[in-house]
Short mmCIF file of C-alpha atoms in Angstrom, two decimals:
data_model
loop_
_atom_site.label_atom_id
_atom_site.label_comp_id
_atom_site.label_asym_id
_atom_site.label_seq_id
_atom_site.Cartn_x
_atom_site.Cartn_y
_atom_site.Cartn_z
CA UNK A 3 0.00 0.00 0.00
CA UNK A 4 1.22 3.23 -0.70
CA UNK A 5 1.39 6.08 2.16
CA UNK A 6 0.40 9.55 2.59
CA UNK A 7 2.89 12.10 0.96
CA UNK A 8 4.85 15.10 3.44
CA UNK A 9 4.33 18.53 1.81
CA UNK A 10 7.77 20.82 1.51
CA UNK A 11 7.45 23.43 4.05
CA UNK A 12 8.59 27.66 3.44
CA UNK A 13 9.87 27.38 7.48
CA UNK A 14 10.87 25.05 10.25
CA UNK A 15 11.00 25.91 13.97
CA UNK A 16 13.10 23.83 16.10
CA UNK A 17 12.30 23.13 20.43
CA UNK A 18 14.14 22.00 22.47
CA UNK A 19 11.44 21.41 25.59
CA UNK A 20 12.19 19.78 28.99
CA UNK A 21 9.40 18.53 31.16
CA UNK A 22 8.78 16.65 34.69
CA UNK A 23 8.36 13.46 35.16
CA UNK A 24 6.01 11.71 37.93
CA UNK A 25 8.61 9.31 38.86
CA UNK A 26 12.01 8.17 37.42
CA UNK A 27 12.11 5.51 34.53
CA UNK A 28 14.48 2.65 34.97
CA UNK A 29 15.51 0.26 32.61
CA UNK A 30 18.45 -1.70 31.77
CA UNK A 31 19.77 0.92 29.32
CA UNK A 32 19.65 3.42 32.66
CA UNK A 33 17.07 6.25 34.56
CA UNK A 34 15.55 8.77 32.70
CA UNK A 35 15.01 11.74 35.20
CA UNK A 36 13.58 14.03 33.33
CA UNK A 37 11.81 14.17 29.55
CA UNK A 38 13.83 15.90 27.14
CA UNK A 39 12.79 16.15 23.55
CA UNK A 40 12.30 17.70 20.33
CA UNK A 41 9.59 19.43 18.33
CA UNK A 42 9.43 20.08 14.97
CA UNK A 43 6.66 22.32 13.24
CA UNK A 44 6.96 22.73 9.86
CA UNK A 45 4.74 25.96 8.35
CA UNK A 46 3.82 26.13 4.58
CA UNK A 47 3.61 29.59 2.83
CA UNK A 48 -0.54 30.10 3.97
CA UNK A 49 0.22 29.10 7.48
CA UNK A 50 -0.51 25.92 8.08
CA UNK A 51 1.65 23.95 10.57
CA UNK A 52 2.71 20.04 10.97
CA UNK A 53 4.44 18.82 13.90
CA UNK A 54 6.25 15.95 14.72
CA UNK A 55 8.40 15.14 17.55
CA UNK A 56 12.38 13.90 18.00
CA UNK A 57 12.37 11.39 21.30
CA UNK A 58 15.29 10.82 21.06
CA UNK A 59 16.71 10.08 24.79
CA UNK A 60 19.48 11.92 26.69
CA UNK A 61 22.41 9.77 26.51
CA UNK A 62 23.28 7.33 23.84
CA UNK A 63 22.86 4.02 25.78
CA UNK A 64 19.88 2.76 23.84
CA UNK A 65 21.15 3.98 20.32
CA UNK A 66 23.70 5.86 19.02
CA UNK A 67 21.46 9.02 18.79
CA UNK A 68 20.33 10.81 21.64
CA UNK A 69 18.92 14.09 22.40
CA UNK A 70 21.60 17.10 21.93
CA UNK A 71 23.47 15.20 18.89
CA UNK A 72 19.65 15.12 17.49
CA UNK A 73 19.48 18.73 17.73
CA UNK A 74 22.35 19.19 16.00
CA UNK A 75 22.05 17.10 13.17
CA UNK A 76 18.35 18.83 12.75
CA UNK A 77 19.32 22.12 12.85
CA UNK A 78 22.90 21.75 10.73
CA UNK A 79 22.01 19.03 8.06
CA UNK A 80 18.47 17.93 7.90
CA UNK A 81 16.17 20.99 7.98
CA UNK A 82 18.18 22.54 5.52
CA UNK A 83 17.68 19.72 3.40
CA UNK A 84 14.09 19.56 3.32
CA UNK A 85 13.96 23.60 3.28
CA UNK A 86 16.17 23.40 -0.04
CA UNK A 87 13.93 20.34 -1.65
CA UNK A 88 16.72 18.00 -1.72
CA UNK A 89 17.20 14.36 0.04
CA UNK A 90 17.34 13.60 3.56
CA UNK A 91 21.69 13.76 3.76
CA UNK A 92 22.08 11.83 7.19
CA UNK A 93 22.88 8.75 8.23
CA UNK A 94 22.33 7.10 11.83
CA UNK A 95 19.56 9.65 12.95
CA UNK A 96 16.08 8.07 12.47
CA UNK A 97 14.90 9.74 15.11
CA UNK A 98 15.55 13.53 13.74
CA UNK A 99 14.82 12.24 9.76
CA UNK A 100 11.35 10.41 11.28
CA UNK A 101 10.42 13.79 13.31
CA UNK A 102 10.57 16.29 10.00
CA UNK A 103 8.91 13.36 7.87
CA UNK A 104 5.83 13.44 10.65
CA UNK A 105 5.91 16.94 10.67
CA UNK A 106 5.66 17.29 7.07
CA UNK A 107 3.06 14.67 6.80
CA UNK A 108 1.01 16.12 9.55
CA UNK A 109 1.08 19.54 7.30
CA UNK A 110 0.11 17.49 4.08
CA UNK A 111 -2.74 15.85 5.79
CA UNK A 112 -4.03 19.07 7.91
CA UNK A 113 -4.19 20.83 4.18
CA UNK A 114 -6.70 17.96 2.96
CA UNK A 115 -8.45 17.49 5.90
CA UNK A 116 -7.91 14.23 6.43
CA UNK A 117 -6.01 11.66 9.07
CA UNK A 118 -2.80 10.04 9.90
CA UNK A 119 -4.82 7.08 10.76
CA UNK A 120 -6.87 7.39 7.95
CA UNK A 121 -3.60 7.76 5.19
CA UNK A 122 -1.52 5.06 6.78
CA UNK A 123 -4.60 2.44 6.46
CA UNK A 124 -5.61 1.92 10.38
CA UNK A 125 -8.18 -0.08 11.29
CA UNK A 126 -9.18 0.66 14.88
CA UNK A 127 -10.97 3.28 16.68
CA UNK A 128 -8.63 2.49 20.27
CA UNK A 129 -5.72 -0.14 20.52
CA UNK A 130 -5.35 -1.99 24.16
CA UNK A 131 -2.13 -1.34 26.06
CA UNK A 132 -0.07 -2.62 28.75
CA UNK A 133 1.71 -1.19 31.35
CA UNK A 134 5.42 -1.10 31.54
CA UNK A 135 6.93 -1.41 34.64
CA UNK A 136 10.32 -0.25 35.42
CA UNK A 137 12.63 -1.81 37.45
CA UNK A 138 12.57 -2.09 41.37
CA UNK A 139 12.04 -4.51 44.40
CA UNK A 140 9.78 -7.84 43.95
CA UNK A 141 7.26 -5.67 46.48
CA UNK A 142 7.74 -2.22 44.30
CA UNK A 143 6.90 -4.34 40.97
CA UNK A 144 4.68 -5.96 43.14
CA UNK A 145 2.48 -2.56 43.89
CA UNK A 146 3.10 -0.83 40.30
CA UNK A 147 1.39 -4.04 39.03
CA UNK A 148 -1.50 -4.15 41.00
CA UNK A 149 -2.32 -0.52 40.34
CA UNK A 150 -1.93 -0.72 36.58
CA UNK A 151 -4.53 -3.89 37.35
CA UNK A 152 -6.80 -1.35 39.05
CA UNK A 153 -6.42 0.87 36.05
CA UNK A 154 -8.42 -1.64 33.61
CA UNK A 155 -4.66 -2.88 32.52
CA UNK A 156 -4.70 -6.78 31.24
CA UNK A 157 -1.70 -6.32 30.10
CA UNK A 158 1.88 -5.65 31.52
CA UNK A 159 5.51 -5.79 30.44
CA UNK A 160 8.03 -5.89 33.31
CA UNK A 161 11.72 -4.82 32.69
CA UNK A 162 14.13 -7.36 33.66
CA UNK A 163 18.11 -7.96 33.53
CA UNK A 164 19.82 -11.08 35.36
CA UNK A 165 19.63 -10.90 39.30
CA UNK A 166 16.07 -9.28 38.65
CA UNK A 167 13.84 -11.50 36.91
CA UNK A 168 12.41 -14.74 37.75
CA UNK A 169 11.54 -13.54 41.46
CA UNK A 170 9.47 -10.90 40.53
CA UNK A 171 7.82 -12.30 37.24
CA UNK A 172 7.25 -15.22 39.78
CA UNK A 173 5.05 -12.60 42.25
CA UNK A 174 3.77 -11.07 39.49
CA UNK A 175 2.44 -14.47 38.09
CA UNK A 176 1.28 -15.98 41.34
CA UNK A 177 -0.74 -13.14 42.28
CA UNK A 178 -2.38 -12.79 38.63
CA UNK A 179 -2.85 -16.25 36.97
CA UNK A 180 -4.29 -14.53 34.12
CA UNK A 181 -2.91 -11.60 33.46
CA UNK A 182 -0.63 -11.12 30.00
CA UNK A 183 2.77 -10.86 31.67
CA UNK A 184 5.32 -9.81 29.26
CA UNK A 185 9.49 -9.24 29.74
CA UNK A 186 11.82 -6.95 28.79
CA UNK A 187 15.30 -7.44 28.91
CA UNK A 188 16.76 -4.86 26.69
CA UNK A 189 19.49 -6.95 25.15
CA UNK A 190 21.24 -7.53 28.90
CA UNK A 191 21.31 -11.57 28.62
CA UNK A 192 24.25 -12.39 26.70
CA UNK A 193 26.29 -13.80 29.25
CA UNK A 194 23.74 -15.44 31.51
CA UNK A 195 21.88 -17.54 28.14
CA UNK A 196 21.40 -20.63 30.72
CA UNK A 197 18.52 -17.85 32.85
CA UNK A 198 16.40 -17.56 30.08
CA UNK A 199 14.75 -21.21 29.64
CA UNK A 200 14.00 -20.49 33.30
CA UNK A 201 11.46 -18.06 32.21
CA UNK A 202 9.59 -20.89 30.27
CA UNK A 203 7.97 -21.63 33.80
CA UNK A 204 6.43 -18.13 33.86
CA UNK A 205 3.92 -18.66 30.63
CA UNK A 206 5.19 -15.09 29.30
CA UNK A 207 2.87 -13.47 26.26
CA UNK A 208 7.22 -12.84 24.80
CA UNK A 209 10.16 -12.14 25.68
CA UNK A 210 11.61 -8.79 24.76
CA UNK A 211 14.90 -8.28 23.26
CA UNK A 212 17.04 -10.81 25.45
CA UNK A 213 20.31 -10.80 23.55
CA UNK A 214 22.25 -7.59 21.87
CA UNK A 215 20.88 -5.61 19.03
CA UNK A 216 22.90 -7.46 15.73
CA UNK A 217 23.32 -10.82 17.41
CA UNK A 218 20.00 -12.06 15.12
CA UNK A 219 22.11 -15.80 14.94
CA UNK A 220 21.80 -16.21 18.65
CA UNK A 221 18.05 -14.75 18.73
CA UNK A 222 17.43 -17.13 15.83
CA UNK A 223 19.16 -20.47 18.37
CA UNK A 224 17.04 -18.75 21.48
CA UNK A 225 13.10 -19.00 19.00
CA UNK A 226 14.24 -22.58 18.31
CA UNK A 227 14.82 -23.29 22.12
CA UNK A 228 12.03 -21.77 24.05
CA UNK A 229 8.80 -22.14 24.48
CA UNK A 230 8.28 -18.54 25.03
CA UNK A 231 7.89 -15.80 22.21
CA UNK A 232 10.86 -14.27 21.52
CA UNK A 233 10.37 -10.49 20.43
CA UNK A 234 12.70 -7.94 18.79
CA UNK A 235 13.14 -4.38 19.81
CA UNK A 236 16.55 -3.08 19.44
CA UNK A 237 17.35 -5.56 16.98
CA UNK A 238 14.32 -3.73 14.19
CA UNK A 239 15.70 -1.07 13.50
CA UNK A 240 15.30 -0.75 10.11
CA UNK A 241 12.87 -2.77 7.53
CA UNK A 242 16.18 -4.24 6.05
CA UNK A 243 16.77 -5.47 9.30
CA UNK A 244 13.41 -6.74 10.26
CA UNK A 245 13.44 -8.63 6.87
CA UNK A 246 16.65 -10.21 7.69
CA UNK A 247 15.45 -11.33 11.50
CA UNK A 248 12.37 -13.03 10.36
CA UNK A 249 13.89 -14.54 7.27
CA UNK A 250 16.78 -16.05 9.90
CA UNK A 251 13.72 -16.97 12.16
CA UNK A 252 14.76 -14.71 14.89
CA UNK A 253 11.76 -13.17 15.90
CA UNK A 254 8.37 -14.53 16.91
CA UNK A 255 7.18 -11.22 17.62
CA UNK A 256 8.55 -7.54 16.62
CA UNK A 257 8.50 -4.15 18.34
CA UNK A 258 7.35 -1.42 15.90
CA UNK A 259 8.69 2.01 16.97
CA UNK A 260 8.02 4.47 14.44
CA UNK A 261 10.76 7.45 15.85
CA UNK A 262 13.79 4.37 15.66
CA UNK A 263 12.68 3.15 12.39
CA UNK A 264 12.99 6.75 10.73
CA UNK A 265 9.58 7.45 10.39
CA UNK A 266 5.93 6.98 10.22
CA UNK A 267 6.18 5.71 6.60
CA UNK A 268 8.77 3.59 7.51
CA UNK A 269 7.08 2.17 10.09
CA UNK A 270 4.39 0.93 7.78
CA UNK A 271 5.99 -1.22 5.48
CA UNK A 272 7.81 -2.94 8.71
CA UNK A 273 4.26 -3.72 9.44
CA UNK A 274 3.75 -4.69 6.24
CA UNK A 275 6.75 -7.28 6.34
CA UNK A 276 5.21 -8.72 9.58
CA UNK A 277 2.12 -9.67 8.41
CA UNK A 278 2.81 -11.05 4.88
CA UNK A 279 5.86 -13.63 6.82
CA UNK A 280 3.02 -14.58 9.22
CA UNK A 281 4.47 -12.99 12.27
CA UNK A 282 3.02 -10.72 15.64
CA UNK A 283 3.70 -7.48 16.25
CA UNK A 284 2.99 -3.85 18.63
CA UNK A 285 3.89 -0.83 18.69
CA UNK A 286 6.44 0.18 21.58
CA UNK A 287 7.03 3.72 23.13
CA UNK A 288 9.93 5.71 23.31
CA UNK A 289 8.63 8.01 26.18
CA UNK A 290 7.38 10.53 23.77
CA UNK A 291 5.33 13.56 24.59
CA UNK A 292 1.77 13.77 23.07
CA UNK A 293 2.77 15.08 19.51
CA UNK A 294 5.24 11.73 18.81
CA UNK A 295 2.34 10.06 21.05
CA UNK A 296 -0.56 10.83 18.98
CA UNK A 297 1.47 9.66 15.73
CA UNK A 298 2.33 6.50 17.20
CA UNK A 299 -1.08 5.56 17.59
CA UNK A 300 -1.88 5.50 14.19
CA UNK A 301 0.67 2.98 13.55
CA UNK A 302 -0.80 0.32 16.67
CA UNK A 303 -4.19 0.79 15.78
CA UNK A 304 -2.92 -0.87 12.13
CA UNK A 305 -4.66 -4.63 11.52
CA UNK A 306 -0.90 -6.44 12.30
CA UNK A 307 -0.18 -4.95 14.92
CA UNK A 308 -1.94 -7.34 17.16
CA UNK A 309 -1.10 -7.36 20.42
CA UNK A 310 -1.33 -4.29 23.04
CA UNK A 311 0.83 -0.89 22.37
CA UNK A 312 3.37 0.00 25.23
CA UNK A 313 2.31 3.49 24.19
CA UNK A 314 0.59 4.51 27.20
CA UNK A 315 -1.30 7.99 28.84
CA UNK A 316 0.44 11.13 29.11
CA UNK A 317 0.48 10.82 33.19
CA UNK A 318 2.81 7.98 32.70
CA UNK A 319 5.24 10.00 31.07
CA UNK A 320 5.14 13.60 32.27
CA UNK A 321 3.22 15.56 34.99
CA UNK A 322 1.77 17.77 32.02
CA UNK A 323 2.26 17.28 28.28
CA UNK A 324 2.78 19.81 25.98
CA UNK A 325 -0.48 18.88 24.15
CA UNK A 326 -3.96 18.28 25.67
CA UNK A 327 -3.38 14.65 27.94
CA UNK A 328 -3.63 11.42 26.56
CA UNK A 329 -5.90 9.63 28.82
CA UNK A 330 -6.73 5.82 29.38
CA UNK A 331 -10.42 4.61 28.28
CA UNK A 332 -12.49 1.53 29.03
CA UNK A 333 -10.60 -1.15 29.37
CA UNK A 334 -6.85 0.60 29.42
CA UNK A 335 -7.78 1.51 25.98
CA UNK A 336 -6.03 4.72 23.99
CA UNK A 337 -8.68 6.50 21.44
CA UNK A 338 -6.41 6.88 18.15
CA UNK A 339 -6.65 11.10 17.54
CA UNK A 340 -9.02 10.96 14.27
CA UNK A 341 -8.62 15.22 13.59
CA UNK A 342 -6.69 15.90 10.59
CA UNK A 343 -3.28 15.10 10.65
CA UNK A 344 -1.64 13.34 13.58
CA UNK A 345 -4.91 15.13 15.36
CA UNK A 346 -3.02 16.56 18.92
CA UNK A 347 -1.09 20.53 18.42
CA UNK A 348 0.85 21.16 21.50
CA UNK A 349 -0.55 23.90 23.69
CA UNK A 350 1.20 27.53 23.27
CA UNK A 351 1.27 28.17 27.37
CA UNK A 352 2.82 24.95 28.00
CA UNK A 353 5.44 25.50 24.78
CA UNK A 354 6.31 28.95 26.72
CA UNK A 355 7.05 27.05 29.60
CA UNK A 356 8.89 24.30 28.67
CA UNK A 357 11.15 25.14 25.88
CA UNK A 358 14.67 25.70 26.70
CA UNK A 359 15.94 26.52 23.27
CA UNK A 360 14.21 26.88 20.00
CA UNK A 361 15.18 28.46 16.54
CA UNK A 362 13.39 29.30 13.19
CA UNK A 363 14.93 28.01 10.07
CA UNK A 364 14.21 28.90 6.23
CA UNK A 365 15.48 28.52 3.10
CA UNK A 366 19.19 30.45 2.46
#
């Protein structure tokens, strides 16, 4: 299927914003204390405005890009670009290319009226989601589980690394027979490969990412040894490499994140691979603020992608988004925005607030 074409803005502004979180993140790849991240808004010459966001994190522990070498990139190399009509010169910066494509999609469709959803081909009014939990003590995951439970969640995906894993995916399993228990492990198992049929006992929905990012061989030997659904994260970042994982048999399952795979357009014909080899797939988060949010949802609420989004409500992320919150429906549900374009604009107060550097770019 072919997707929605970006229009070629007259002017690009650039924000960097910074914004409170309710609690620190933990994962294996380290804490995020605070949300940093980039807007884009790309105007055309009658006004009109497309955003799309940059989430890309603060340090580069989960990929090589990461938030202030984003900026750069944006503001010295692609921006320019797409101001002067010509290709997209980067390399190794999904995250910045993916934010100006959204932006200049989100223009296209605001001009015809019509949405993301819509133009990528979704299917779905709201997707489920689960609830991430970060890491902590068995009676910390314990607690965070039972309120996501009380929240409507069916559906949860605890973070793990060796020394914290099958004790609290043990509690977490005794207390909630039925719950869909899923693990993380963001690539932190390659030296402790004997742990992981251990987690067989645990009757996990998959397993997340258990081995590094380009070791597909051993991911490939780890779907032929467990019983338990072995999902890529890291490892898909780019439909080239998603093609090569399930054509090595490495993936049961794969973790569409628009932002990592360069793009909302990208992102579709990854889901596009999964579903003609057969295979599952969801759409994970990247701890964006609404405006990479709102995108994001299009892409989970597509027919392959299955199983529940990590993407989650704004109060999960920050104490208070730029755009109007995100909230959880019936059921831990997350409406997909149906106004033209991605369907959220951030708010001008909380832009005023939040941005700690910003700049206007145009054609030379």
């Amino acid at each position: 299927m072919s997707g929605p074409v970006a229009a070629r803005p007259v002017r690009v502004e650039l924000r960097r914003v910074a914004l409170a979180t309710p609690a620190p993140f933990a994962s294996a790849h380290g804490t995020e204390h605070e949300r940093r991240s980039i807007l884009v808004r790309a105007v055309d010459a009658e006004g009109v405005e497309g955003w799309g966001e940059c989430p890309a994190l603060a340090r580069p522990t989960y990929t090589g890009e990461w938030h202030l070498g984003a900026w750069q990139v944006l503001v010295d190399e692609i921006v320019p670009a797409v101001l002067a009509g010509e290709p997209d010169p980067t390399r190794g910066h999904p995250m910045a290319s993916g934010a100006v494509e959204a932006a200049c999609l989100d223009l296209a469709l605001r001009r015809q009226g019509r949405s993301l959803a819509d133009a990528l081909g979704a299917t779905r009014a709201a997707v489920d989601t689960t609830e991430v939990i970060g890491l902590g003590t068995v009676d910390e995951i314990v607690a965070r589980v039972a309120a996501a439970v009380q929240r409507g969640h069916r559906s949860v995906k605890l973070k793990i690394h060796p020394g914290s894993d099958l004790d609290p995916l043990r509690a977490v399993r005794a207390t909630w027979p039925d719950l869909s228990v899923a693990a993380d492990a963001n690539g932190s198992y390659a030296d402790d490969l004997d742990r992981l049929p251990l987690l067989d006992e645990v009757g996990l929905t998959y397993l997340e990412q258990p081995l590094a990012p380009d070791d597909l061989v051993g991911h490939a030997t780890l779907v032929a040894r467990l019983r338990t659904p072995v999902a890529l994260d890291e490892s898909a970042s780019s439909a080239g490499a998603v093609a090569a994982a399930l054509a090595l048999g490495a993936a049961d399952v794969v973790n569409i994140k628009p932002a990592r795979l360069g793009g909302l357009l990208a992102a579709r014909r990854v889901h596009d691979l999964v579903v003609d080899r057969g295979s599952a797939a969801f759409v994970g988060g990247m701890l964006e603020l609404g405006v990479g949010r709102a995108a994001a949802l299009a892409v989970a609420a597509l027919p392959g992608c299955g199983l529940p989004t990590d993407l989650g409500p704004s109060a999960r992320y920050v104490v208070d988004d730029v755009t109007e919150p995100l909230v959880l429906g019936p059921g831990a549900t997350l409406a997909v925005p149906d106004g033209p374009g991605i369907g959220v604009v951030p708010r001008a107060d909380r832009l005023a607030t939040v941005t700690i550097e910003s700049v206007w770019l145009a054609p030379s």
